[in-house]
C-alpha cells in the first residue's frame, strides 16, 4: 500500500478539484452536485481518515456509498480507487467486492485498484470481467500487470 500522499494521484484524475470542509471536525460537505465535486468529498474523507489514523473508516464509508444510487459514477469510482491507497489493507475487501458491482464504471475502477495492489484474490473475477464490455479493458490491463509483477 502507498502512503497518504497517494491521494494526490486520484486528485489528478478529477476535473477542477475543490475540497469543502465543514465547520465541525470529521464532517465534510460537498457544496455542489457535479460528479467532480462529489468525488472530491471522498478524497477529503480519505485524507481525513488517514490523518486521524482511521483508514478503516473510509473503507466502511465507501462500502455504504457504493450501494447508494444518488452518487455519481465518477464519485463511486474515485472512492474505490482511493481504497487502494489505504495503508492498512482495510480497502482490499471493498475492492474485491466492487469487482462484482452492478455499475461497469465501478467494476473497471476495482480492476485498476486490484492491479495496483496485486490482489491475488481478484484474479478469478478479473478473468470473468474479460467478457464484460464495460470493464474488459481494465480487467485485461490488470491481468497483464499480474503476469508481469505478480
mmCIF file with all atom_site columns, C-alpha atoms in Angstrom:
data_model
loop_
_atom_site.group_PDB
_atom_site.id
_atom_site.type_symbol
_atom_site.label_atom_id
_atom_site.label_alt_id
_atom_site.label_comp_id
_atom_site.label_asym_id
_atom_site.label_entity_id
_atom_site.label_seq_id
_atom_site.pdbx_PDB_ins_code
_atom_site.Cartn_x
_atom_site.Cartn_y
_atom_site.Cartn_z
_atom_site.occupancy
_atom_site.B_iso_or_equiv
_atom_site.pdbx_formal_charge
_atom_site.auth_seq_id
_atom_site.auth_comp_id
_atom_site.auth_asym_id
_atom_site.auth_atom_id
_atom_site.pdbx_PDB_model_num
ATOM 1   C CA . UNK A 1 1   ? 0.000   0.000   0.000   1.00 0.00 ? 1   UNK A CA 1
ATOM 2   C CA . UNK A 1 2   ? 1.136   3.514   -0.682  1.00 0.00 ? 2   UNK A CA 1
ATOM 3   C CA . UNK A 1 3   ? 1.488   6.439   1.671   1.00 0.00 ? 3   UNK A CA 1
ATOM 4   C CA . UNK A 1 4   ? -1.255  9.002   2.379   1.00 0.00 ? 4   UNK A CA 1
ATOM 5   C CA . UNK A 1 5   ? 0.130   11.384  -0.218  1.00 0.00 ? 5   UNK A CA 1
ATOM 6   C CA . UNK A 1 6   ? -1.012  8.899   -2.851  1.00 0.00 ? 6   UNK A CA 1
ATOM 7   C CA . UNK A 1 7   ? -4.406  10.595  -2.692  1.00 0.00 ? 7   UNK A CA 1
ATOM 8   C CA . UNK A 1 8   ? -2.863  13.205  -4.982  1.00 0.00 ? 8   UNK A CA 1
ATOM 9   C CA . UNK A 1 9   ? -2.840  10.565  -7.720  1.00 0.00 ? 9   UNK A CA 1
ATOM 10  C CA . UNK A 1 10  ? -6.609  10.398  -7.600  1.00 0.00 ? 10  UNK A CA 1
ATOM 11  C CA . UNK A 1 11  ? -6.911  14.179  -7.374  1.00 0.00 ? 11  UNK A CA 1
ATOM 12  C CA . UNK A 1 12  ? -5.120  14.382  -10.716 1.00 0.00 ? 12  UNK A CA 1
ATOM 13  C CA . UNK A 1 13  ? -7.961  12.427  -12.332 1.00 0.00 ? 13  UNK A CA 1
ATOM 14  C CA . UNK A 1 14  ? -10.632 14.853  -11.202 1.00 0.00 ? 14  UNK A CA 1
ATOM 15  C CA . UNK A 1 15  ? -11.877 17.901  -13.073 1.00 0.00 ? 15  UNK A CA 1
ATOM 16  C CA . UNK A 1 16  ? -11.407 21.098  -11.100 1.00 0.00 ? 16  UNK A CA 1
ATOM 17  C CA . UNK A 1 17  ? -10.689 19.572  -7.707  1.00 0.00 ? 17  UNK A CA 1
ATOM 18  C CA . UNK A 1 18  ? -12.021 21.575  -4.766  1.00 0.00 ? 18  UNK A CA 1
ATOM 19  C CA . UNK A 1 19  ? -12.479 20.464  -1.188  1.00 0.00 ? 19  UNK A CA 1
ATOM 20  C CA . UNK A 1 20  ? -15.121 21.901  1.106   1.00 0.00 ? 20  UNK A CA 1
ATOM 21  C CA . UNK A 1 21  ? -14.516 21.333  4.829   1.00 0.00 ? 21  UNK A CA 1
ATOM 22  C CA . UNK A 1 22  ? -17.474 21.905  7.101   1.00 0.00 ? 22  UNK A CA 1
ATOM 23  C CA . UNK A 1 23  ? -17.204 23.710  10.400  1.00 0.00 ? 23  UNK A CA 1
ATOM 24  C CA . UNK A 1 24  ? -17.221 20.558  12.546  1.00 0.00 ? 24  UNK A CA 1
ATOM 25  C CA . UNK A 1 25  ? -14.255 18.188  12.665  1.00 0.00 ? 25  UNK A CA 1
ATOM 26  C CA . UNK A 1 26  ? -14.756 14.932  10.808  1.00 0.00 ? 26  UNK A CA 1
ATOM 27  C CA . UNK A 1 27  ? -17.609 16.144  8.627   1.00 0.00 ? 27  UNK A CA 1
ATOM 28  C CA . UNK A 1 28  ? -17.274 17.203  5.021   1.00 0.00 ? 28  UNK A CA 1
ATOM 29  C CA . UNK A 1 29  ? -19.850 18.785  2.808   1.00 0.00 ? 29  UNK A CA 1
ATOM 30  C CA . UNK A 1 30  ? -19.893 18.844  -0.991  1.00 0.00 ? 30  UNK A CA 1
ATOM 31  C CA . UNK A 1 31  ? -21.376 22.199  -1.950  1.00 0.00 ? 31  UNK A CA 1
ATOM 32  C CA . UNK A 1 32  ? -22.427 21.110  -5.389  1.00 0.00 ? 32  UNK A CA 1
ATOM 33  C CA . UNK A 1 33  ? -23.900 18.189  -7.206  1.00 0.00 ? 33  UNK A CA 1
ATOM 34  C CA . UNK A 1 34  ? -21.403 17.635  -10.007 1.00 0.00 ? 34  UNK A CA 1
ATOM 35  C CA . UNK A 1 35  ? -19.654 14.296  -10.083 1.00 0.00 ? 35  UNK A CA 1
ATOM 36  C CA . UNK A 1 36  ? -16.286 16.006  -9.676  1.00 0.00 ? 36  UNK A CA 1
ATOM 37  C CA . UNK A 1 37  ? -17.422 17.734  -6.501  1.00 0.00 ? 37  UNK A CA 1
ATOM 38  C CA . UNK A 1 38  ? -18.887 14.501  -5.144  1.00 0.00 ? 38  UNK A CA 1
ATOM 39  C CA . UNK A 1 39  ? -15.606 12.723  -5.896  1.00 0.00 ? 39  UNK A CA 1
ATOM 40  C CA . UNK A 1 40  ? -13.711 15.398  -4.011  1.00 0.00 ? 40  UNK A CA 1
ATOM 41  C CA . UNK A 1 41  ? -15.824 14.612  -0.968  1.00 0.00 ? 41  UNK A CA 1
ATOM 42  C CA . UNK A 1 42  ? -14.290 11.121  -0.937  1.00 0.00 ? 42  UNK A CA 1
ATOM 43  C CA . UNK A 1 43  ? -10.772 12.492  -1.353  1.00 0.00 ? 43  UNK A CA 1
ATOM 44  C CA . UNK A 1 44  ? -11.423 14.699  1.663   1.00 0.00 ? 44  UNK A CA 1
ATOM 45  C CA . UNK A 1 45  ? -12.703 11.782  3.722   1.00 0.00 ? 45  UNK A CA 1
ATOM 46  C CA . UNK A 1 46  ? -9.722  9.676   2.682   1.00 0.00 ? 46  UNK A CA 1
ATOM 47  C CA . UNK A 1 47  ? -7.167  12.278  3.731   1.00 0.00 ? 47  UNK A CA 1
ATOM 48  C CA . UNK A 1 48  ? -9.031  12.968  6.969   1.00 0.00 ? 48  UNK A CA 1
ATOM 49  C CA . UNK A 1 49  ? -9.282  9.261   7.855   1.00 0.00 ? 49  UNK A CA 1
ATOM 50  C CA . UNK A 1 50  ? -5.553  8.838   7.299   1.00 0.00 ? 50  UNK A CA 1
ATOM 51  C CA . UNK A 1 51  ? -4.647  11.888  9.339   1.00 0.00 ? 51  UNK A CA 1
ATOM 52  C CA . UNK A 1 52  ? -6.823  10.667  12.202  1.00 0.00 ? 52  UNK A CA 1
ATOM 53  C CA . UNK A 1 53  ? -5.286  7.203   11.962  1.00 0.00 ? 53  UNK A CA 1
ATOM 54  C CA . UNK A 1 54  ? -8.568  5.525   10.991  1.00 0.00 ? 54  UNK A CA 1
ATOM 55  C CA . UNK A 1 55  ? -8.337  4.333   7.372   1.00 0.00 ? 55  UNK A CA 1
ATOM 56  C CA . UNK A 1 56  ? -10.885 1.583   8.061   1.00 0.00 ? 56  UNK A CA 1
ATOM 57  C CA . UNK A 1 57  ? -13.481 4.342   8.499   1.00 0.00 ? 57  UNK A CA 1
ATOM 58  C CA . UNK A 1 58  ? -13.025 5.328   4.867   1.00 0.00 ? 58  UNK A CA 1
ATOM 59  C CA . UNK A 1 59  ? -13.334 1.717   3.688   1.00 0.00 ? 59  UNK A CA 1
ATOM 60  C CA . UNK A 1 60  ? -16.565 1.350   5.653   1.00 0.00 ? 60  UNK A CA 1
ATOM 61  C CA . UNK A 1 61  ? -17.926 4.605   4.242   1.00 0.00 ? 61  UNK A CA 1
ATOM 62  C CA . UNK A 1 62  ? -17.036 3.536   0.695   1.00 0.00 ? 62  UNK A CA 1
ATOM 63  C CA . UNK A 1 63  ? -18.922 0.284   1.152   1.00 0.00 ? 63  UNK A CA 1
ATOM 64  C CA . UNK A 1 64  ? -22.022 2.267   2.153   1.00 0.00 ? 64  UNK A CA 1
ATOM 65  C CA . UNK A 1 65  ? -21.988 4.704   -0.752  1.00 0.00 ? 65  UNK A CA 1
ATOM 66  C CA . UNK A 1 66  ? -21.365 2.035   -3.389  1.00 0.00 ? 66  UNK A CA 1
ATOM 67  C CA . UNK A 1 67  ? -24.910 0.857   -2.846  1.00 0.00 ? 67  UNK A CA 1
ATOM 68  C CA . UNK A 1 68  ? -26.366 4.356   -2.934  1.00 0.00 ? 68  UNK A CA 1
ATOM 69  C CA . UNK A 1 69  ? -27.540 5.307   -6.421  1.00 0.00 ? 69  UNK A CA 1
ATOM 70  C CA . UNK A 1 70  ? -27.658 9.009   -5.539  1.00 0.00 ? 70  UNK A CA 1
ATOM 71  C CA . UNK A 1 71  ? -23.896 9.274   -6.038  1.00 0.00 ? 71  UNK A CA 1
ATOM 72  C CA . UNK A 1 72  ? -22.461 9.861   -9.484  1.00 0.00 ? 72  UNK A CA 1
ATOM 73  C CA . UNK A 1 73  ? -20.434 7.117   -11.148 1.00 0.00 ? 73  UNK A CA 1
ATOM 74  C CA . UNK A 1 74  ? -17.284 9.262   -11.010 1.00 0.00 ? 74  UNK A CA 1
ATOM 75  C CA . UNK A 1 75  ? -17.645 9.660   -7.271  1.00 0.00 ? 75  UNK A CA 1
ATOM 76  C CA . UNK A 1 76  ? -18.099 5.930   -6.652  1.00 0.00 ? 76  UNK A CA 1
ATOM 77  C CA . UNK A 1 77  ? -15.190 5.177   -8.988  1.00 0.00 ? 77  UNK A CA 1
ATOM 78  C CA . UNK A 1 78  ? -12.925 7.563   -7.090  1.00 0.00 ? 78  UNK A CA 1
ATOM 79  C CA . UNK A 1 79  ? -13.958 6.060   -3.762  1.00 0.00 ? 79  UNK A CA 1
ATOM 80  C CA . UNK A 1 80  ? -12.962 2.568   -4.953  1.00 0.00 ? 80  UNK A CA 1
ATOM 81  C CA . UNK A 1 81  ? -9.648  3.836   -6.320  1.00 0.00 ? 81  UNK A CA 1
ATOM 82  C CA . UNK A 1 82  ? -8.890  5.531   -3.028  1.00 0.00 ? 82  UNK A CA 1
ATOM 83  C CA . UNK A 1 83  ? -9.376  2.216   -1.218  1.00 0.00 ? 83  UNK A CA 1
ATOM 84  C CA . UNK A 1 84  ? -6.180  1.075   -2.942  1.00 0.00 ? 84  UNK A CA 1
ATOM 85  C CA . UNK A 1 85  ? -4.325  3.816   -1.077  1.00 0.00 ? 85  UNK A CA 1
ATOM 86  C CA . UNK A 1 86  ? -5.380  2.796   2.430   1.00 0.00 ? 86  UNK A CA 1
ATOM 87  C CA . UNK A 1 87  ? -2.196  1.750   4.256   1.00 0.00 ? 87  UNK A CA 1
ATOM 88  C CA . UNK A 1 88  ? -3.701  -0.928  6.483   1.00 0.00 ? 88  UNK A CA 1
ATOM 89  C CA . UNK A 1 89  ? -5.322  -3.105  3.815   1.00 0.00 ? 89  UNK A CA 1
ATOM 90  C CA . UNK A 1 90  ? -8.828  -2.231  5.000   1.00 0.00 ? 90  UNK A CA 1
ATOM 91  C CA . UNK A 1 91  ? -9.820  -1.283  1.454   1.00 0.00 ? 91  UNK A CA 1
ATOM 92  C CA . UNK A 1 92  ? -8.821  -4.620  -0.064  1.00 0.00 ? 92  UNK A CA 1
ATOM 93  C CA . UNK A 1 93  ? -12.134 -6.329  0.686   1.00 0.00 ? 93  UNK A CA 1
ATOM 94  C CA . UNK A 1 94  ? -14.053 -3.335  -0.670  1.00 0.00 ? 94  UNK A CA 1
ATOM 95  C CA . UNK A 1 95  ? -12.067 -3.564  -3.907  1.00 0.00 ? 95  UNK A CA 1
ATOM 96  C CA . UNK A 1 96  ? -12.717 -7.300  -4.233  1.00 0.00 ? 96  UNK A CA 1
ATOM 97  C CA . UNK A 1 97  ? -16.446 -6.783  -3.597  1.00 0.00 ? 97  UNK A CA 1
ATOM 98  C CA . UNK A 1 98  ? -16.529 -3.945  -6.134  1.00 0.00 ? 98  UNK A CA 1
ATOM 99  C CA . UNK A 1 99  ? -15.378 -6.282  -8.905  1.00 0.00 ? 99  UNK A CA 1
ATOM 100 C CA . UNK A 1 100 ? -18.948 -7.591  -8.856  1.00 0.00 ? 100 UNK A CA 1
ATOM 101 C CA . UNK A 1 101 ? -20.695 -4.210  -8.553  1.00 0.00 ? 101 UNK A CA 1
ATOM 102 C CA . UNK A 1 102 ? -23.734 -3.543  -10.741 1.00 0.00 ? 102 UNK A CA 1
ATOM 103 C CA . UNK A 1 103 ? -22.086 -0.474  -12.313 1.00 0.00 ? 103 UNK A CA 1
ATOM 104 C CA . UNK A 1 104 ? -19.458 -1.032  -15.009 1.00 0.00 ? 104 UNK A CA 1
ATOM 105 C CA . UNK A 1 105 ? -17.515 2.096   -14.088 1.00 0.00 ? 105 UNK A CA 1
ATOM 106 C CA . UNK A 1 106 ? -17.141 0.815   -10.538 1.00 0.00 ? 106 UNK A CA 1
ATOM 107 C CA . UNK A 1 107 ? -16.085 -2.645  -11.775 1.00 0.00 ? 107 UNK A CA 1
ATOM 108 C CA . UNK A 1 108 ? -13.440 -1.061  -14.016 1.00 0.00 ? 108 UNK A CA 1
ATOM 109 C CA . UNK A 1 109 ? -12.134 1.065   -11.140 1.00 0.00 ? 109 UNK A CA 1
ATOM 110 C CA . UNK A 1 110 ? -11.988 -2.011  -8.915  1.00 0.00 ? 110 UNK A CA 1
ATOM 111 C CA . UNK A 1 111 ? -9.949  -3.819  -11.581 1.00 0.00 ? 111 UNK A CA 1
ATOM 112 C CA . UNK A 1 112 ? -7.475  -0.913  -11.653 1.00 0.00 ? 112 UNK A CA 1
ATOM 113 C CA . UNK A 1 113 ? -7.264  -0.862  -7.870  1.00 0.00 ? 113 UNK A CA 1
ATOM 114 C CA . UNK A 1 114 ? -6.769  -4.645  -7.676  1.00 0.00 ? 114 UNK A CA 1
ATOM 115 C CA . UNK A 1 115 ? -3.991  -4.406  -10.251 1.00 0.00 ? 115 UNK A CA 1
ATOM 116 C CA . UNK A 1 116 ? -2.313  -1.583  -8.366  1.00 0.00 ? 116 UNK A CA 1
ATOM 117 C CA . UNK A 1 117 ? -2.207  -3.698  -5.203  1.00 0.00 ? 117 UNK A CA 1
ATOM 118 C CA . UNK A 1 118 ? -1.660  -7.014  -6.991  1.00 0.00 ? 118 UNK A CA 1
ATOM 119 C CA . UNK A 1 119 ? -4.551  -8.561  -5.045  1.00 0.00 ? 119 UNK A CA 1
ATOM 120 C CA . UNK A 1 120 ? -4.225  -12.219 -5.975  1.00 0.00 ? 120 UNK A CA 1
ATOM 121 C CA . UNK A 1 121 ? -7.789  -12.906 -4.800  1.00 0.00 ? 121 UNK A CA 1
ATOM 122 C CA . UNK A 1 122 ? -9.039  -10.739 -7.662  1.00 0.00 ? 122 UNK A CA 1
ATOM 123 C CA . UNK A 1 123 ? -7.666  -12.899 -10.481 1.00 0.00 ? 123 UNK A CA 1
ATOM 124 C CA . UNK A 1 124 ? -10.685 -15.231 -10.911 1.00 0.00 ? 124 UNK A CA 1
ATOM 125 C CA . UNK A 1 125 ? -13.102 -12.304 -11.040 1.00 0.00 ? 125 UNK A CA 1
ATOM 126 C CA . UNK A 1 126 ? -10.812 -10.348 -13.393 1.00 0.00 ? 126 UNK A CA 1
ATOM 127 C CA . UNK A 1 127 ? -10.890 -13.299 -15.807 1.00 0.00 ? 127 UNK A CA 1
ATOM 128 C CA . UNK A 1 128 ? -14.695 -13.159 -15.735 1.00 0.00 ? 128 UNK A CA 1
ATOM 129 C CA . UNK A 1 129 ? -14.607 -9.404  -16.377 1.00 0.00 ? 129 UNK A CA 1
ATOM 130 C CA . UNK A 1 130 ? -12.795 -10.008 -19.672 1.00 0.00 ? 130 UNK A CA 1
ATOM 131 C CA . UNK A 1 131 ? -16.286 -10.743 -21.078 1.00 0.00 ? 131 UNK A CA 1
ATOM 132 C CA . UNK A 1 132 ? -17.720 -7.544  -19.563 1.00 0.00 ? 132 UNK A CA 1
ATOM 133 C CA . UNK A 1 133 ? -17.832 -4.824  -22.232 1.00 0.00 ? 133 UNK A CA 1
ATOM 134 C CA . UNK A 1 134 ? -17.764 -2.058  -19.589 1.00 0.00 ? 134 UNK A CA 1
ATOM 135 C CA . UNK A 1 135 ? -14.762 -3.361  -17.647 1.00 0.00 ? 135 UNK A CA 1
ATOM 136 C CA . UNK A 1 136 ? -12.914 -5.674  -20.042 1.00 0.00 ? 136 UNK A CA 1
ATOM 137 C CA . UNK A 1 137 ? -10.135 -3.204  -20.904 1.00 0.00 ? 137 UNK A CA 1
ATOM 138 C CA . UNK A 1 138 ? -9.272  -2.562  -17.252 1.00 0.00 ? 138 UNK A CA 1
ATOM 139 C CA . UNK A 1 139 ? -9.543  -6.286  -16.441 1.00 0.00 ? 139 UNK A CA 1
ATOM 140 C CA . UNK A 1 140 ? -7.161  -7.105  -19.279 1.00 0.00 ? 140 UNK A CA 1
ATOM 141 C CA . UNK A 1 141 ? -4.700  -4.438  -18.123 1.00 0.00 ? 141 UNK A CA 1
ATOM 142 C CA . UNK A 1 142 ? -4.925  -5.772  -14.572 1.00 0.00 ? 142 UNK A CA 1
ATOM 143 C CA . UNK A 1 143 ? -4.199  -9.335  -15.659 1.00 0.00 ? 143 UNK A CA 1
ATOM 144 C CA . UNK A 1 144 ? -1.237  -8.132  -17.711 1.00 0.00 ? 144 UNK A CA 1
ATOM 145 C CA . UNK A 1 145 ? 0.132   -6.386  -14.618 1.00 0.00 ? 145 UNK A CA 1
ATOM 146 C CA . UNK A 1 146 ? -0.325  -9.592  -12.604 1.00 0.00 ? 146 UNK A CA 1
ATOM 147 C CA . UNK A 1 147 ? 1.563   -11.593 -15.226 1.00 0.00 ? 147 UNK A CA 1
ATOM 148 C CA . UNK A 1 148 ? 4.398   -9.072  -15.223 1.00 0.00 ? 148 UNK A CA 1
ATOM 149 C CA . UNK A 1 149 ? 4.706   -8.355  -11.500 1.00 0.00 ? 149 UNK A CA 1
ATOM 150 C CA . UNK A 1 150 ? 2.544   -10.834 -9.600  1.00 0.00 ? 150 UNK A CA 1
#
